Amino acid sequence: MAGGAHIETGGRHYEGEVTAFVLITCFVAAMGGLLFGYDLGITGGVTSMEPFLVKFFPTVYKQMLDDSSTNQYCKFDNQLLTLFTSSLYLAALIASFFAATTTRLFGRKPSMFLGGLFFLIGALLNGFAINVEMLIIGRIFLGFGVGYCNQSVPIYLSEMAPAKIRGALNIGFQMMITLGILGANLINYATSRHKNGWRVSLGLGAVPAILLCVGSLCLEETPNSLIERGQHVKAKTMLQKVRGTNNVDEEYQDLVDASEAASKVENPWKNITRRRYRPQLTFCSFIPFFQQLTGINFYAPVLFTILGFGNDASLMSAVITGGVNVLATFVSVFCVDKFGRRILFLEGGIQMLVCQIVVGVMIGLKFGLNGQGSFNKGEADILLVFICLYVAAFAWSWGPLGWLVPSEICSLEIRAAGQAINVAVNMFFTFGIGQIFLSLLCHLKFGLFFFFGAWVLVMTIFIAFLLPETKNVPVEEMNYVWKSHWFWNKYIPDDAVPPAYNSSKAAP
């Protein structure tokens, strides 16, 4: 077919087993996802709490108190409020470029530790905030933490994990994100009735930050990073420990060869723009771009409040969708290395498209163009079911795979740059859409859900035709996948793959 059907890679299968050391190490590293997830969950809930709005955003609170004749679509349309939310993503975007250098020159561990430290400072500033300026500064520190973690953790997981379970272990990062979101939603629900509950919600972000800081100090560095920084003896010892066998000569030599090739690259940022890296640049840019245009990060308590749910009902709805998010991510964990990345992307895209259309139609029929109306209990339950189905589809497709695929397709010489681009694009569009989401809702009304649905259709077609299957392919042999693809093979020179592979035929 014209798309990227499964490709028999012919890649090497290294000796080794799945060790307890690898599982524990990847679990600790994946805690970096808790930071991002906790913030995603906590912010939407806090910005719907009345004491928080009264103290920092009284104009928005006044709009909330207006009667039902108020246009529901425009209830929270306030640029300062959206700046509080989206400033984190702008800071994360900037931090990702510094994190790329830190990750490459000093290793993956220091980046994870710095991520936890920045997030700890930000959480404390937000928890003790006395004015909007202090809130925004705290958000910037939180953003630095997210930028460093999102840069280093996926790379760490991809490098530590054996190829046959790399997908499942890497998705541990997304699993931690979903657990962070669910935990934050539960905390918001518990603290919403207290005057200073918002301080507890924001300040408790220090807990996952401390866990990551302590955990990163206990982690071992990846063999790839050790070789990259000239510590060859230590790297081989670590590879033996990671694989649970002393017979790692073949894999070790492949890592050394890849590192030597990478060391000849003077500027990885310029290098990734070369023609031979066009597939990696494309997917490291478009996957995070499309991930944010699913609209997933904006199904928050604020949206439920806009749709007429009461404050408690809005927070509980967020808890329910958060729980669905966690459970559905397990589907990806168990399926990604068995059925592959493409099938999850495609099924998830179709399911999200259907749900976006249904949600848009229901809101359009109830609120129309003037934004006046409300859902009865039965209608609200049906709406929540389709939102949960939408969240589930994202949770086993674009959620985890949006971090997994970019982290596994880049060879060592462009890996830090590729992941930095992935994080930067993700954060840029999270910032941009976050800043204009409430304004878009105010102006596009129910059409906003069709807008996101149209993008889901585009991204599903993009995956169907251009993404080859990458399951079970060793990271350092990913070029063979591109060389075997109907579209990307013209970008990959013969010297980019081992000679034995050049006679292989492209996938049908």
XYZ file of C-alpha atoms in Angstrom:
508
model
C 0.000 0.000 0.000
C 1.068 3.597 -0.372
C 1.244 4.134 3.355
C 3.898 2.950 5.772
C 2.896 -0.664 6.180
C 4.898 -2.974 8.438
C 8.493 -3.354 7.293
C 10.641 -6.384 7.963
C 13.724 -4.540 9.034
C 16.278 -7.239 8.991
C 17.769 -5.431 11.958
C 19.988 -7.103 14.516
C 18.527 -8.747 17.595
C 20.969 -8.251 20.440
C 21.455 -10.764 23.194
C 20.010 -9.872 26.563
C 16.882 -9.957 28.665
C 14.478 -7.605 30.341
C 16.088 -7.035 33.734
C 14.581 -5.768 36.949
C 17.250 -3.070 36.912
C 15.939 -1.695 33.608
C 12.310 -1.786 34.775
C 13.069 0.021 38.041
C 15.337 2.549 36.335
C 12.757 3.375 33.673
C 10.018 3.659 36.302
C 12.033 6.197 38.295
C 12.959 8.192 35.182
C 9.370 8.191 33.932
C 8.372 10.110 37.078
C 9.431 13.175 35.088
C 6.022 12.829 33.446
C 4.324 13.421 36.800
C 5.441 17.040 36.697
C 3.882 17.800 33.326
C 0.748 15.813 34.129
C 0.257 17.392 37.548
C 0.447 20.861 36.049
C -1.942 19.999 33.202
C -4.475 18.712 35.715
C -4.057 21.251 38.480
C -4.192 24.437 36.402
C -7.577 23.815 34.802
C -9.120 23.090 38.198
C -7.545 26.011 40.044
C -8.677 28.501 37.399
C -12.276 27.452 38.045
C -12.034 27.930 41.847
C -13.866 31.040 43.050
C -11.379 32.091 45.800
C -8.527 31.955 43.271
C -10.459 34.038 40.734
C -11.562 36.555 43.374
C -7.958 37.151 44.467
C -6.195 37.243 41.097
C -8.817 37.591 38.343
C -11.834 39.489 39.750
C -13.047 40.486 36.269
C -13.461 36.845 35.294
C -15.213 36.119 38.579
C -17.672 38.924 37.904
C -18.437 37.423 34.480
C -19.122 34.075 36.166
C -21.718 35.648 38.450
C -23.741 37.026 35.551
C -27.054 35.296 34.971
C -27.766 32.644 32.348
C -28.420 35.255 29.665
C -24.651 35.652 29.417
C -23.064 34.053 26.379
C -21.647 30.829 27.837
C -19.016 30.596 25.101
C -17.348 33.819 26.284
C -17.586 33.314 30.034
C -13.839 32.909 30.645
C -12.495 34.935 27.726
C -9.722 36.814 29.538
C -6.178 37.173 28.187
C -4.550 37.565 31.618
C -6.163 34.336 32.811
C -4.975 32.460 29.728
C -1.499 33.970 30.165
C -1.354 32.392 33.634
C -1.944 29.003 32.029
C 0.060 29.343 28.833
C 3.149 31.151 30.174
C 4.457 27.776 31.350
C 4.557 26.432 27.800
C 6.456 29.425 26.466
C 9.057 28.964 29.209
C 9.250 25.235 28.431
C 9.834 26.035 24.773
C 12.823 28.247 25.617
C 14.160 25.781 28.190
C 14.085 22.874 25.736
C 16.952 24.356 23.714
C 19.150 24.785 26.801
C 18.128 21.303 27.916
C 19.292 19.828 24.603
C 22.812 21.135 25.238
C 22.782 19.973 28.864
C 21.557 16.518 27.849
C 24.235 16.132 25.172
C 27.243 17.542 27.061
C 26.562 16.463 30.644
C 24.192 13.510 30.313
C 20.513 12.718 30.778
C 20.606 12.622 34.599
C 21.579 16.292 35.166
C 18.748 17.418 32.878
C 16.217 15.406 34.871
C 17.549 16.763 38.164
C 17.419 20.360 36.910
C 13.892 19.760 35.662
C 12.799 18.646 39.119
C 14.596 21.559 40.804
C 13.034 24.199 38.538
C 9.580 22.676 39.041
C 10.069 22.665 42.829
C 10.871 26.386 42.856
C 7.879 27.135 40.632
C 5.465 25.113 42.760
C 6.550 26.919 45.932
C 6.251 30.340 44.280
C 2.730 29.524 43.095
C 1.651 28.058 46.422
C 2.740 31.194 48.316
C 1.762 33.701 45.592
C 0.425 37.075 46.716
C -0.057 38.688 43.300
C -0.380 37.839 39.609
C 3.280 38.681 38.953
C 4.401 36.059 41.468
C 2.065 33.545 39.851
C 3.512 34.185 36.383
C 7.132 33.956 37.624
C 6.265 30.668 39.307
C 4.732 29.429 36.063
C 7.940 30.296 34.222
C 9.988 28.178 36.628
C 7.463 25.368 36.234
C 7.915 25.712 32.474
C 11.696 25.391 32.785
C 11.142 22.186 34.739
C 8.738 20.772 32.155
C 11.084 21.724 29.306
C 14.054 19.940 30.858
C 12.066 16.822 31.768
C 10.281 16.512 28.437
C 13.647 16.806 26.698
C 15.600 14.281 28.745
C 13.165 11.624 29.993
C 11.944 10.227 26.619
C 15.547 10.011 25.376
C 16.627 8.266 28.598
C 13.820 5.722 28.327
C 14.463 4.992 24.631
C 18.170 4.448 25.259
C 17.769 2.254 28.336
C 14.981 0.018 27.042
C 15.571 -3.137 24.941
C 14.127 -2.695 21.423
C 11.428 -5.340 21.924
C 9.786 -3.451 24.816
C 11.002 0.062 24.078
C 7.490 1.235 23.259
C 5.968 -0.016 26.512
C 8.742 1.412 28.700
C 8.789 4.743 26.881
C 5.033 5.021 27.311
C 5.759 4.921 31.040
C 6.415 8.653 30.584
C 2.888 9.196 29.239
C 1.490 6.932 31.956
C 3.052 9.177 34.580
C 1.576 12.210 32.815
C -1.900 10.678 33.042
C -1.380 9.702 36.700
C -0.261 13.264 37.385
C -3.415 14.603 35.734
C -5.666 12.232 37.685
C -3.923 12.991 40.979
C -4.242 16.714 40.349
C -7.947 16.390 39.530
C -8.565 14.503 42.783
C -6.641 17.112 44.778
C -8.603 19.918 43.121
C -11.873 18.207 43.985
C -10.777 17.807 47.617
C -9.513 21.377 48.041
C -12.148 23.273 46.035
C -14.385 23.934 49.064
C -11.632 25.582 51.100
C -10.737 29.257 50.906
C -7.041 28.580 50.397
C -7.510 25.258 48.668
C -5.915 26.645 45.516
C -2.671 27.207 47.473
C -2.641 23.542 48.492
C -3.308 22.443 44.920
C -0.534 24.564 43.445
C 1.942 23.975 46.285
C 1.624 20.189 46.196
C 3.398 20.297 42.832
C 6.527 20.274 45.002
C 5.916 16.595 45.832
C 6.526 15.091 42.338
C 9.384 17.580 41.904
C 11.137 16.300 45.049
C 10.534 12.693 43.976
C 12.195 13.374 40.628
C 15.150 15.231 42.152
C 15.854 12.388 44.580
C 15.156 9.717 41.983
C 17.450 11.244 39.366
C 20.338 11.195 41.843
C 19.855 7.430 42.218
C 19.701 6.682 38.478
C 22.545 5.393 36.338
C 23.489 7.179 33.120
C 22.625 5.513 29.793
C 25.358 3.630 27.889
C 24.746 5.894 24.871
C 25.408 9.017 26.913
C 28.511 7.548 28.560
C 29.992 6.616 25.179
C 29.051 10.031 23.793
C 31.103 11.630 26.596
C 34.103 9.276 26.234
C 33.488 6.974 29.217
C 33.780 3.742 27.223
C 34.713 1.280 29.979
C 31.911 2.471 32.224
C 29.526 2.393 29.264
C 30.223 -1.259 28.494
C 29.834 -2.216 32.151
C 26.523 -0.353 32.250
C 25.321 -2.013 29.036
C 26.071 -5.432 30.555
C 24.096 -4.473 33.654
C 21.213 -3.133 31.594
C 20.986 -6.186 29.320
C 21.670 -8.763 32.056
C 24.452 -10.484 30.104
C 28.202 -10.091 29.548
C 27.840 -10.796 25.833
C 27.094 -7.250 24.631
C 30.028 -6.808 22.239
C 27.885 -6.464 19.115
C 25.481 -3.900 20.579
C 28.320 -2.052 22.280
C 30.248 -1.772 19.012
C 27.156 -0.461 17.233
C 26.781 2.209 19.922
C 30.450 3.153 19.602
C 30.165 3.380 15.811
C 27.090 5.561 16.140
C 28.860 7.782 18.675
C 31.904 8.166 16.442
C 29.683 9.178 13.557
C 27.886 11.633 15.827
C 31.171 13.133 17.078
C 32.023 14.210 13.537
C 28.958 16.427 13.510
C 29.966 19.953 14.516
C 26.483 21.424 14.641
C 23.574 19.021 15.314
C 21.045 21.819 14.714
C 22.392 22.427 11.231
C 22.871 18.713 10.660
C 19.240 17.791 11.269
C 18.218 20.118 8.430
C 20.232 18.075 5.909
C 18.311 16.133 3.272
C 19.234 12.735 4.757
C 17.461 13.653 8.002
C 14.299 14.946 6.345
C 12.095 12.152 7.772
C 13.274 12.786 11.342
C 12.876 16.552 11.026
C 9.403 16.107 9.563
C 8.099 13.852 12.315
C 9.849 15.700 15.160
C 8.044 18.831 13.930
C 4.649 17.609 12.761
C 3.832 15.006 15.415
C 3.942 17.523 18.323
C 2.188 20.100 16.108
C -0.656 17.708 15.390
C -0.735 16.445 18.985
C -1.765 19.868 20.233
C -4.274 20.393 17.429
C -6.285 17.458 18.754
C -7.450 19.980 21.377
C -6.870 17.461 24.170
C -5.292 19.784 26.736
C -8.385 21.958 26.864
C -10.952 19.441 28.096
C -10.579 20.822 31.597
C -12.887 21.892 34.432
C -13.095 25.363 32.870
C -14.649 23.873 29.732
C -17.128 21.837 31.785
C -18.059 24.998 33.681
C -18.634 26.823 30.388
C -20.927 24.011 29.274
C -23.137 24.582 32.292
C -21.782 22.015 34.760
C -21.709 23.237 38.358
C -18.324 23.775 40.016
C -18.321 20.413 41.825
C -19.706 18.642 38.758
C -17.004 20.230 36.596
C -14.233 19.042 38.895
C -15.747 15.554 39.217
C -16.096 15.333 35.420
C -12.397 16.145 35.192
C -11.684 13.340 37.676
C -13.692 10.905 35.538
C -11.920 11.868 32.304
C -8.603 11.706 34.173
C -9.374 8.152 35.274
C -10.300 7.177 31.716
C -7.025 8.733 30.571
C -5.002 6.504 32.916
C -6.864 3.283 32.064
C -6.718 3.897 28.318
C -2.970 4.505 28.450
C -2.576 0.890 29.606
C -4.035 -0.154 26.240
C -1.086 1.512 24.557
C 1.408 -0.026 26.999
C 0.236 -3.556 26.167
C -0.427 -3.027 22.451
C 2.296 -0.720 21.153
C 5.027 -3.380 20.872
C 2.614 -6.107 19.783
C 0.516 -4.368 17.134
C 2.752 -1.406 16.405
C 2.541 2.378 16.391
C 0.584 2.894 13.169
C -2.545 0.940 14.098
C -2.881 2.871 17.364
C -2.400 6.199 15.583
C -5.009 5.354 12.938
C -7.658 3.865 15.215
C -7.231 6.676 17.727
C -7.549 9.306 15.012
C -10.796 7.857 13.645
C -12.308 7.573 17.129
C -11.304 11.139 18.046
C -12.793 12.488 14.811
C -16.156 10.844 15.458
C -16.231 12.095 19.063
C -15.305 15.675 18.109
C -18.188 15.745 15.605
C -20.700 14.362 18.128
C -19.603 16.802 20.872
C -19.744 19.732 18.434
C -23.234 18.778 17.246
C -24.554 18.359 20.807
C -23.189 21.732 21.915
C -24.435 23.416 18.738
C -27.960 22.066 19.180
C -28.108 23.101 22.856
C -26.277 26.465 22.864
C -26.676 27.556 19.242
C -24.882 30.695 18.103
C -25.925 32.931 20.999
C -24.357 30.712 23.675
C -27.494 30.524 25.785
C -28.676 27.222 27.158
C -27.744 24.343 29.445
C -27.670 20.561 29.476
C -30.023 18.504 31.598
C -28.522 15.609 33.552
C -29.150 12.986 30.859
C -27.686 15.136 28.111
C -24.694 16.023 30.263
C -24.051 12.322 30.903
C -24.128 11.545 27.170
C -21.773 14.453 26.466
C -19.392 13.217 29.160
C -19.411 9.696 27.642
C -18.291 11.011 24.258
C -15.660 13.226 25.851
C -14.378 10.148 27.717
C -14.284 8.162 24.461
C -12.332 11.010 22.917
C -9.890 11.130 25.838
C -9.474 7.339 25.674
C -8.643 7.456 21.966
C -6.013 10.127 22.575
C -4.603 8.241 25.566
C -3.735 5.134 23.550
C -2.621 6.967 20.403
C -1.432 10.552 20.044
C -0.785 10.975 23.761
C 1.954 8.383 24.330
C 3.044 8.005 20.701
C 3.550 11.746 20.397
C 6.490 11.330 22.786
C 7.583 7.815 21.816
C 8.004 8.111 18.046
C 10.115 11.303 17.929
C 12.398 9.943 20.670
C 13.043 6.625 18.893
C 13.534 7.687 15.263
C 16.593 9.951 15.639
C 20.121 8.569 15.389
C 22.599 9.681 18.053
C 24.123 12.566 16.094
C 20.755 14.371 15.898
C 18.961 12.873 18.905
C 19.282 15.838 21.279
C 18.382 18.313 18.525
C 15.442 16.190 17.360
C 13.997 15.859 20.855
C 14.512 19.575 21.493
C 12.552 20.353 18.328
C 9.837 17.930 19.435
C 9.523 19.610 22.833
C 9.810 23.141 21.440
C 7.120 22.620 18.800
C 4.881 20.911 21.353
C 5.272 23.733 23.857
C 4.970 26.485 21.235
C 1.616 25.244 20.010
C 0.426 24.379 23.522
C 1.253 27.988 24.440
C -0.345 29.410 21.295
C -3.534 27.375 21.455
C -3.745 27.809 25.221
C -3.498 31.580 24.825
C -6.261 31.789 22.211
C -8.446 28.780 23.122
C -11.020 30.682 25.166
C -11.117 33.447 22.535
C -11.555 30.829 19.801
C -14.412 29.290 21.761
C -15.971 32.733 22.153
C -15.787 33.449 18.407
C -16.068 30.024 16.733
C -18.550 28.742 19.327
C -19.464 25.067 18.781
C -17.585 25.256 15.478
C -14.356 25.036 17.490
C -14.915 21.299 17.926
C -15.305 20.870 14.167
C -12.096 22.908 13.751
C -10.164 20.448 15.916
C -11.966 17.543 14.221
C -10.765 18.711 10.806
C -7.180 18.717 12.069
C -7.638 15.182 13.451
C -8.661 14.086 9.938
C -5.567 15.731 8.437
C -3.185 14.150 10.950
C -4.703 10.693 10.498
C -4.144 10.893 6.728
C -0.591 12.129 7.391
C 0.171 9.054 9.518
C -1.522 6.654 7.082
C 0.690 7.671 4.178
C 3.971 8.814 5.691
C 4.774 7.004 8.954
C 6.431 3.578 8.614
C 6.169 1.013 11.404
C 9.022 1.347 13.921
C 8.204 -1.341 16.496
C 11.043 -3.677 17.519
C 13.619 -1.730 15.489
C 16.851 -0.910 17.392
C 17.225 2.868 17.680
C 20.604 2.883 15.936
C 19.191 0.977 12.934
C 16.196 3.216 12.247
C 17.684 4.430 8.942
C 16.824 1.087 7.406
C 13.159 1.797 8.041
C 13.362 5.077 6.127
C 15.371 3.464 3.321
C 12.639 0.828 2.950
C 9.748 3.321 2.832
C 8.044 4.202 -0.455
C 8.327 7.973 0.093
C 11.318 8.539 2.345
C 13.787 6.231 0.586
C 14.787 8.953 -1.877
C 16.121 11.062 1.003
C 18.317 8.352 2.522
C 21.734 7.812 0.865
C 23.095 4.286 0.555
C 25.880 4.985 3.038
C 23.302 5.733 5.763
C 22.454 2.024 6.168
C 24.657 -1.068 6.542
C 25.759 -2.520 3.162
C 23.882 -5.766 3.802
C 20.637 -3.833 3.822
C 21.025 -1.986 0.529
C 19.807 -4.946 -1.469
C 16.599 -5.149 0.568
C 13.404 -4.208 -1.166
C 11.161 -1.434 -0.009
C 7.946 -2.398 1.667
C 5.028 -2.872 -0.703
